[in-house]
CSV table of C-alpha atoms (C1' of nucleotides) in Angstrom, one decimal:
chain,number,residue,atom,x,y,z
A,1,UNK,CA,56.9,-59.4,55.9
A,2,UNK,CA,53.9,-61.4,54.9
A,3,UNK,CA,54.5,-64.9,53.4
A,4,UNK,CA,53.2,-65.8,50.0
A,5,UNK,CA,50.4,-67.9,51.5
A,6,UNK,CA,49.1,-64.8,53.3
A,7,UNK,CA,48.8,-62.8,50.1
A,8,UNK,CA,47.1,-65.7,48.4
A,9,UNK,CA,44.5,-66.1,51.2
A,10,UNK,CA,44.0,-62.4,51.2
A,11,UNK,CA,43.3,-62.6,47.5
A,12,UNK,CA,40.8,-65.4,48.3
A,13,UNK,CA,39.1,-63.4,51.0
A,14,UNK,CA,38.8,-60.5,48.6
A,15,UNK,CA,36.8,-62.7,46.3
A,16,UNK,CA,39.5,-63.3,43.8
A,17,UNK,CA,40.6,-66.7,42.5
A,18,UNK,CA,43.9,-68.1,43.5
A,19,UNK,CA,45.7,-69.2,40.3
A,20,UNK,CA,49.2,-70.4,39.3
A,21,UNK,CA,49.9,-67.2,37.3
A,22,UNK,CA,49.1,-65.0,40.2
A,23,UNK,CA,51.1,-67.1,42.5
A,24,UNK,CA,54.1,-66.7,40.3
A,25,UNK,CA,53.7,-62.9,40.2
A,26,UNK,CA,53.3,-62.8,43.9
A,27,UNK,CA,56.4,-64.8,44.5
A,28,UNK,CA,58.4,-62.5,42.2
A,29,UNK,CA,57.3,-59.3,43.8
A,30,UNK,CA,57.7,-60.6,47.4
A,31,UNK,CA,61.3,-61.5,46.7
A,32,UNK,CA,62.0,-57.9,45.5
A,33,UNK,CA,64.7,-56.0,47.4
A,34,UNK,CA,64.2,-53.0,45.1
A,35,UNK,CA,61.4,-51.7,43.0
A,36,UNK,CA,60.9,-53.9,40.0
A,37,UNK,CA,59.6,-52.9,36.6
A,38,UNK,CA,56.9,-54.8,34.8
A,39,UNK,CA,59.3,-56.6,32.5
A,40,UNK,CA,61.5,-57.6,35.4
A,41,UNK,CA,58.5,-59.0,37.2
A,42,UNK,CA,57.4,-60.8,34.1
A,43,UNK,CA,60.7,-62.6,33.5
A,44,UNK,CA,61.1,-63.3,37.2
A,45,UNK,CA,57.6,-64.8,37.5
A,46,UNK,CA,58.2,-66.8,34.3
A,47,UNK,CA,60.9,-68.8,36.1
A,48,UNK,CA,58.0,-70.2,38.1
A,49,UNK,CA,55.3,-70.2,35.4
A,50,UNK,CA,56.8,-70.0,32.0
A,51,UNK,CA,53.6,-69.4,30.0
A,52,UNK,CA,52.8,-66.3,32.0
A,53,UNK,CA,51.6,-63.4,29.8
A,54,UNK,CA,52.6,-59.8,30.4
A,55,UNK,CA,49.0,-58.7,30.6
A,56,UNK,CA,48.5,-61.0,33.6
A,57,UNK,CA,51.4,-59.3,35.4
A,58,UNK,CA,49.7,-55.9,34.9
A,59,UNK,CA,46.4,-57.2,36.1
A,60,UNK,CA,47.8,-59.0,39.1
A,61,UNK,CA,49.9,-56.1,40.2
A,62,UNK,CA,46.8,-53.9,39.9
A,63,UNK,CA,44.9,-56.2,42.1
A,64,UNK,CA,47.7,-56.2,44.7
A,65,UNK,CA,47.7,-52.5,44.7
A,66,UNK,CA,44.0,-52.4,45.3
A,67,UNK,CA,44.5,-54.8,48.3
A,68,UNK,CA,47.2,-52.5,49.6
A,69,UNK,CA,49.9,-55.1,49.4
A,70,UNK,CA,51.9,-53.5,46.7
A,71,UNK,CA,52.7,-49.9,45.8
A,72,UNK,CA,53.5,-48.3,42.5
A,73,UNK,CA,56.5,-46.1,42.2
A,74,UNK,CA,56.9,-43.5,39.5
A,75,UNK,CA,60.5,-43.4,38.4
A,76,UNK,CA,62.0,-40.2,37.1
A,77,UNK,CA,62.2,-41.6,33.6
A,78,UNK,CA,58.5,-42.3,33.6
A,79,UNK,CA,58.7,-46.0,34.1
A,80,UNK,CA,56.7,-47.7,36.8
A,81,UNK,CA,58.1,-50.0,39.3
A,82,UNK,CA,56.5,-52.0,42.1
A,83,UNK,CA,57.3,-52.9,45.6
A,84,UNK,CA,55.6,-54.5,48.6
A,85,UNK,CA,54.2,-51.9,50.9
A,86,UNK,CA,56.6,-51.1,53.8
A,87,UNK,CA,55.7,-51.0,57.4
A,88,UNK,CA,54.4,-47.7,58.9
A,89,UNK,CA,57.8,-46.6,60.3
A,90,UNK,CA,59.8,-47.4,57.2
A,91,UNK,CA,59.7,-44.6,54.6
A,92,UNK,CA,60.9,-44.6,51.1
A,93,UNK,CA,63.4,-42.1,49.8
A,94,UNK,CA,63.2,-41.9,46.0
A,95,UNK,CA,66.0,-40.2,44.1
A,96,UNK,CA,64.4,-38.1,41.4
A,97,UNK,CA,67.7,-38.1,39.5
A,98,UNK,CA,68.6,-41.8,39.1
A,99,UNK,CA,65.6,-43.6,40.5
A,100,UNK,CA,67.6,-45.2,43.3
A,101,UNK,CA,65.6,-46.1,46.4
A,102,UNK,CA,66.6,-46.1,50.0
A,103,UNK,CA,64.7,-46.5,53.2
A,104,UNK,CA,64.5,-44.2,56.2
A,105,UNK,CA,63.5,-45.7,59.5
A,106,UNK,CA,61.8,-43.3,61.8
A,107,UNK,CA,58.6,-42.2,63.4
A,108,UNK,CA,57.1,-39.3,61.6
A,109,UNK,CA,53.6,-39.6,63.1
A,110,UNK,CA,54.0,-36.2,64.8
A,111,UNK,CA,54.8,-34.6,61.4
A,112,UNK,CA,51.9,-36.4,59.9
A,113,UNK,CA,49.6,-35.2,62.6
A,114,UNK,CA,50.8,-31.6,62.1
A,115,UNK,CA,50.2,-31.9,58.4
A,116,UNK,CA,46.8,-33.4,58.9
A,117,UNK,CA,45.8,-30.6,61.3
A,118,UNK,CA,47.0,-27.9,59.0
A,119,UNK,CA,45.8,-29.2,55.6
A,120,UNK,CA,43.2,-31.9,56.2
A,121,UNK,CA,45.4,-34.4,54.4
A,122,UNK,CA,45.9,-37.7,56.1
A,123,UNK,CA,49.2,-39.3,55.3
A,124,UNK,CA,49.0,-43.0,55.1
A,125,UNK,CA,52.2,-43.7,56.8
A,126,UNK,CA,52.9,-46.9,55.0
A,127,UNK,CA,52.5,-45.0,51.7
A,128,UNK,CA,54.5,-41.9,52.4
A,129,UNK,CA,57.4,-41.4,50.0
A,130,UNK,CA,60.1,-38.8,50.3
A,131,UNK,CA,61.3,-37.5,47.0
A,132,UNK,CA,64.6,-35.8,46.6
A,133,UNK,CA,68.0,-36.5,45.4
A,134,UNK,CA,70.6,-39.0,46.5
A,135,UNK,CA,74.1,-37.7,47.3
A,136,UNK,CA,75.5,-38.6,43.9
A,137,UNK,CA,72.7,-36.8,41.9
A,138,UNK,CA,72.8,-33.8,44.2
A,139,UNK,CA,76.5,-33.3,43.4
A,140,UNK,CA,75.9,-33.6,39.7
A,141,UNK,CA,73.1,-31.0,39.8
A,142,UNK,CA,75.0,-28.4,41.9
A,143,UNK,CA,78.3,-28.6,40.1
B,1,UNK,CA,57.4,-15.9,42.8
B,2,UNK,CA,59.6,-15.1,39.9
B,3,UNK,CA,58.1,-12.9,37.1
B,4,UNK,CA,58.1,-14.1,33.6
B,5,UNK,CA,61.0,-11.9,32.6
B,6,UNK,CA,63.1,-13.5,35.2
B,7,UNK,CA,62.5,-16.9,33.7
B,8,UNK,CA,63.2,-15.6,30.2
B,9,UNK,CA,66.5,-14.1,31.3
B,10,UNK,CA,67.4,-17.3,33.1
B,11,UNK,CA,66.8,-19.1,29.9
B,12,UNK,CA,69.0,-16.6,28.1
B,13,UNK,CA,71.7,-17.0,30.6
B,14,UNK,CA,71.6,-20.8,30.2
B,15,UNK,CA,72.4,-20.3,26.5
B,16,UNK,CA,68.9,-20.9,25.3
B,17,UNK,CA,67.1,-18.7,22.9
B,18,UNK,CA,64.2,-16.6,24.0
B,19,UNK,CA,61.3,-17.2,21.6
B,20,UNK,CA,57.6,-16.4,21.4
B,21,UNK,CA,56.5,-20.1,21.8
B,22,UNK,CA,58.6,-20.4,24.9
B,23,UNK,CA,57.2,-17.2,26.3
B,24,UNK,CA,53.7,-18.5,25.8
B,25,UNK,CA,54.5,-21.8,27.7
B,26,UNK,CA,56.2,-19.9,30.5
B,27,UNK,CA,53.3,-17.5,30.9
B,28,UNK,CA,50.9,-20.4,31.0
B,29,UNK,CA,52.8,-22.4,33.6
B,30,UNK,CA,53.5,-19.4,35.8
B,31,UNK,CA,49.8,-18.7,36.1
B,32,UNK,CA,49.1,-22.2,37.3
B,33,UNK,CA,47.5,-22.5,40.7
B,34,UNK,CA,47.5,-26.3,40.4
B,35,UNK,CA,49.5,-28.8,38.5
B,36,UNK,CA,48.7,-28.6,34.8
B,37,UNK,CA,48.9,-31.4,32.3
B,38,UNK,CA,50.5,-31.0,28.9
B,39,UNK,CA,47.3,-30.5,27.1
B,40,UNK,CA,46.1,-27.9,29.5
B,41,UNK,CA,49.4,-26.1,29.2
B,42,UNK,CA,49.1,-26.4,25.4
B,43,UNK,CA,45.7,-24.9,25.2
B,44,UNK,CA,46.5,-22.2,27.7
B,45,UNK,CA,49.7,-21.2,25.9
B,46,UNK,CA,47.8,-21.2,22.6
B,47,UNK,CA,45.8,-18.3,23.8
B,48,UNK,CA,49.0,-16.3,23.6
B,49,UNK,CA,50.6,-18.0,20.7
B,50,UNK,CA,48.0,-19.8,18.6
B,51,UNK,CA,50.3,-21.8,16.3
B,52,UNK,CA,52.1,-23.4,19.2
B,53,UNK,CA,52.8,-27.1,18.7
B,54,UNK,CA,52.4,-29.7,21.4
B,55,UNK,CA,56.0,-30.8,20.9
B,56,UNK,CA,57.3,-27.4,21.8
B,57,UNK,CA,55.4,-27.6,25.1
B,58,UNK,CA,57.1,-30.8,25.9
B,59,UNK,CA,60.5,-29.4,25.0
B,60,UNK,CA,60.0,-26.2,26.8
B,61,UNK,CA,58.8,-27.8,30.0
B,62,UNK,CA,61.8,-30.2,29.8
B,63,UNK,CA,64.1,-27.2,29.7
B,64,UNK,CA,62.4,-25.5,32.6
B,65,UNK,CA,62.8,-28.7,34.6
B,66,UNK,CA,66.5,-28.7,33.8
B,67,UNK,CA,66.7,-25.2,35.0
B,68,UNK,CA,64.9,-26.1,38.2
B,69,UNK,CA,62.1,-23.7,37.6
B,70,UNK,CA,59.4,-26.3,37.1
B,71,UNK,CA,58.8,-29.8,38.6
B,72,UNK,CA,57.0,-32.7,37.1
B,73,UNK,CA,54.4,-34.5,39.2
B,74,UNK,CA,53.3,-38.0,38.6
B,75,UNK,CA,49.6,-38.3,39.0
B,76,UNK,CA,48.2,-41.6,40.2
B,77,UNK,CA,46.6,-42.3,36.8
B,78,UNK,CA,50.0,-42.0,35.2
B,79,UNK,CA,49.5,-38.6,33.7
B,80,UNK,CA,52.2,-36.0,34.2
B,81,UNK,CA,51.5,-32.5,35.4
B,82,UNK,CA,53.7,-29.6,35.9
B,83,UNK,CA,54.1,-26.8,38.5
B,84,UNK,CA,56.6,-24.1,39.2
B,85,UNK,CA,58.9,-25.2,42.0
B,86,UNK,CA,57.8,-24.1,45.4
B,87,UNK,CA,59.9,-22.3,48.0
B,88,UNK,CA,61.9,-24.4,50.4
B,89,UNK,CA,59.4,-24.3,53.3
B,90,UNK,CA,56.4,-25.1,51.1
B,91,UNK,CA,55.9,-28.8,50.6
B,92,UNK,CA,53.4,-30.5,48.3
B,93,UNK,CA,51.0,-33.1,49.5
B,94,UNK,CA,49.9,-35.3,46.6
B,95,UNK,CA,46.9,-37.4,47.0
B,96,UNK,CA,47.6,-40.8,45.5
B,97,UNK,CA,43.9,-41.5,45.2
B,98,UNK,CA,42.5,-38.6,43.2
B,99,UNK,CA,45.6,-36.6,42.3
B,100,UNK,CA,44.6,-33.5,44.3
B,101,UNK,CA,47.4,-31.4,45.6
B,102,UNK,CA,47.6,-29.3,48.7
B,103,UNK,CA,50.5,-27.5,50.3
B,104,UNK,CA,52.0,-27.8,53.7
B,105,UNK,CA,53.9,-24.8,55.1
B,106,UNK,CA,56.5,-25.9,57.6
B,107,UNK,CA,60.2,-26.2,58.3
B,108,UNK,CA,61.3,-29.8,57.9
B,109,UNK,CA,65.0,-29.1,57.7
B,110,UNK,CA,65.6,-31.0,60.9
B,111,UNK,CA,63.8,-34.1,59.5
B,112,UNK,CA,65.8,-33.7,56.3
B,113,UNK,CA,69.0,-33.5,58.3
B,114,UNK,CA,68.1,-36.6,60.2
B,115,UNK,CA,67.3,-38.5,57.0
B,116,UNK,CA,70.6,-37.3,55.5
B,117,UNK,CA,72.6,-38.5,58.4
B,118,UNK,CA,71.0,-41.9,58.5
B,119,UNK,CA,70.8,-42.6,54.8
B,120,UNK,CA,73.1,-40.3,52.9
B,121,UNK,CA,70.1,-39.0,51.0
B,122,UNK,CA,70.0,-35.3,50.7
B,123,UNK,CA,66.4,-34.0,50.3
B,124,UNK,CA,66.2,-31.0,48.1
B,125,UNK,CA,63.7,-29.2,50.2
B,126,UNK,CA,62.1,-27.4,47.3
B,127,UNK,CA,61.5,-30.8,45.6
B,128,UNK,CA,60.2,-32.8,48.6
B,129,UNK,CA,56.7,-34.2,48.0
B,130,UNK,CA,54.6,-35.9,50.5
B,131,UNK,CA,52.5,-38.7,49.1
B,132,UNK,CA,49.5,-39.9,50.8
B,133,UNK,CA,45.8,-39.7,50.7
B,134,UNK,CA,43.5,-36.8,51.1
B,135,UNK,CA,40.7,-37.1,53.6
B,136,UNK,CA,38.1,-38.1,51.0
B,137,UNK,CA,40.2,-40.8,49.5
B,138,UNK,CA,41.2,-42.2,52.9
B,139,UNK,CA,37.6,-42.6,53.8
B,140,UNK,CA,36.8,-44.4,50.5
B,141,UNK,CA,39.7,-46.8,51.0
B,142,UNK,CA,39.0,-47.7,54.6
B,143,UNK,CA,35.3,-48.3,54.4
C,1,DG,C1',75.3,-16.6,8.6
C,2,DT,C1',74.9,-20.3,11.9
C,3,DA,C1',73.1,-22.9,15.3
C,4,DA,C1',69.1,-23.4,17.9
C,5,DC,C1',64.2,-23.7,17.8
C,6,DT,C1',59.7,-25.0,15.7
C,7,DG,C1',55.9,-27.7,13.9
C,8,DC,C1',54.4,-31.7,11.6
C,9,DA,C1',54.1,-36.5,11.0
C,10,DA,C1',55.7,-40.7,12.0
C,11,DA,C1',57.7,-43.8,15.3
C,12,DC,C1',58.0,-45.6,19.8
C,13,DG,C1',57.0,-48.0,24.1
C,14,DC,C1',54.1,-48.8,27.9
C,15,DT,C1',49.5,-50.0,29.1
C,16,DT,C1',44.7,-51.3,28.2
C,17,DT,C1',41.0,-53.7,25.8
C,18,DG,C1',38.4,-57.3,23.1
C,19,DC,C1',37.8,-61.8,22.7
C,20,DA,C1',37.8,-66.8,22.7
C,21,DC,C1',39.4,-70.3,25.7
C,22,DC,C1',40.2,-72.3,30.3
C,23,DA,C1',40.1,-73.3,35.1
C,24,DA,C1',38.8,-72.2,40.1
C,25,DG,C1',35.1,-72.7,43.2
D,1,DC,C1',28.1,-75.2,35.9
D,2,DT,C1',29.2,-70.4,36.3
D,3,DT,C1',32.1,-66.7,36.7
D,4,DG,C1',36.4,-64.9,36.9
D,5,DG,C1',41.1,-65.4,35.0
D,6,DT,C1',44.4,-66.0,31.1
D,7,DG,C1',46.9,-65.2,26.9
D,8,DC,C1',47.1,-63.3,22.5
D,9,DA,C1',46.7,-59.7,19.3
D,10,DA,C1',45.3,-55.2,18.4
D,11,DA,C1',44.2,-50.8,19.8
D,12,DG,C1',45.1,-46.7,22.6
D,13,DC,C1',47.6,-42.9,24.3
D,14,DG,C1',51.2,-40.1,26.0
D,15,DT,C1',55.8,-39.0,24.6
D,16,DT,C1',59.9,-38.8,21.6
D,17,DT,C1',62.3,-38.4,17.2
D,18,DG,C1',63.5,-37.2,12.3
D,19,DC,C1',63.5,-33.7,9.4
D,20,DA,C1',62.9,-29.5,6.7
D,21,DG,C1',61.9,-24.8,7.2
D,22,DT,C1',62.4,-20.8,10.3
D,23,DT,C1',64.3,-17.5,13.6
D,24,DA,C1',67.2,-15.5,17.4
D,25,DC,C1',71.4,-13.6,18.0
DNA sequence: GTAACTGCAAACGCTTTGCACCAAG
DNA sequence: CTTGGTGCAAAGCGTTTGCAGTTAC
């Protein structure tokens, strides 16, 4: 999706400073193919900026969430993981058993509209997450 | 939905003991019209069983989740709240801005089937949660 | 009687905060 | 130069664990 430079200039436009520690965190999270925990992000980003502190990872991720570039995922075990926001037609499927994540590509705008009409809730399509159970966990539960 | 006695007998059938502290927690959570936090549950249940310890609330809720009677909701601020599981056609809409919860009544089995076909994920319809933003929070974000 | 449950206190782990120093603009 | 960002250490807070006493069955 967006290149690192995009995120950095977005940061800049938002009135934030562009620093090496932030660049390292951004690089790390943009490479993510699955939701990464804070410690994973920390050690990944340290490959690029070794003196990076854990607190800076928290603060940078917070900023990126504010800017709608990153979303936080609550894993079933209570841990938080982070992932770049998907495009509007790509929806996350979060397994509440094992925390595994898959993506579902499909247009759900009609469903979203129906929900909005009935409840007043406006789904932000790039933020919608479907929670359920992956095939493995479903079998374990219903044994 | 289910009366308290049902839950107690389900507990019993699952090999757990039926105790006064658990009864108090169950009463409290069954009365919930919105997701309740641990401390809310604790003080509510204490009206029925004053010596109730916080740890017992945690442990009872955990048991009820195992038995698929209660589900845990991750609020945007990181707090956990708890709610009896809804029926298969009633789906939760969780606002990721303020944590407010609404319900959407509708049959999404065809969407669930489509998702299952494409990804292998099997949505448990009584566990599906739609995450997004309520009208208020959407306006705040997009100002 | 025995195994599960309870409550307390302490431990635990993730996250936030205070503060002095540093660097972007 | 000024303000925001950084790293460290400590505090904070929700949650879990160890343990001795208690209770369901």
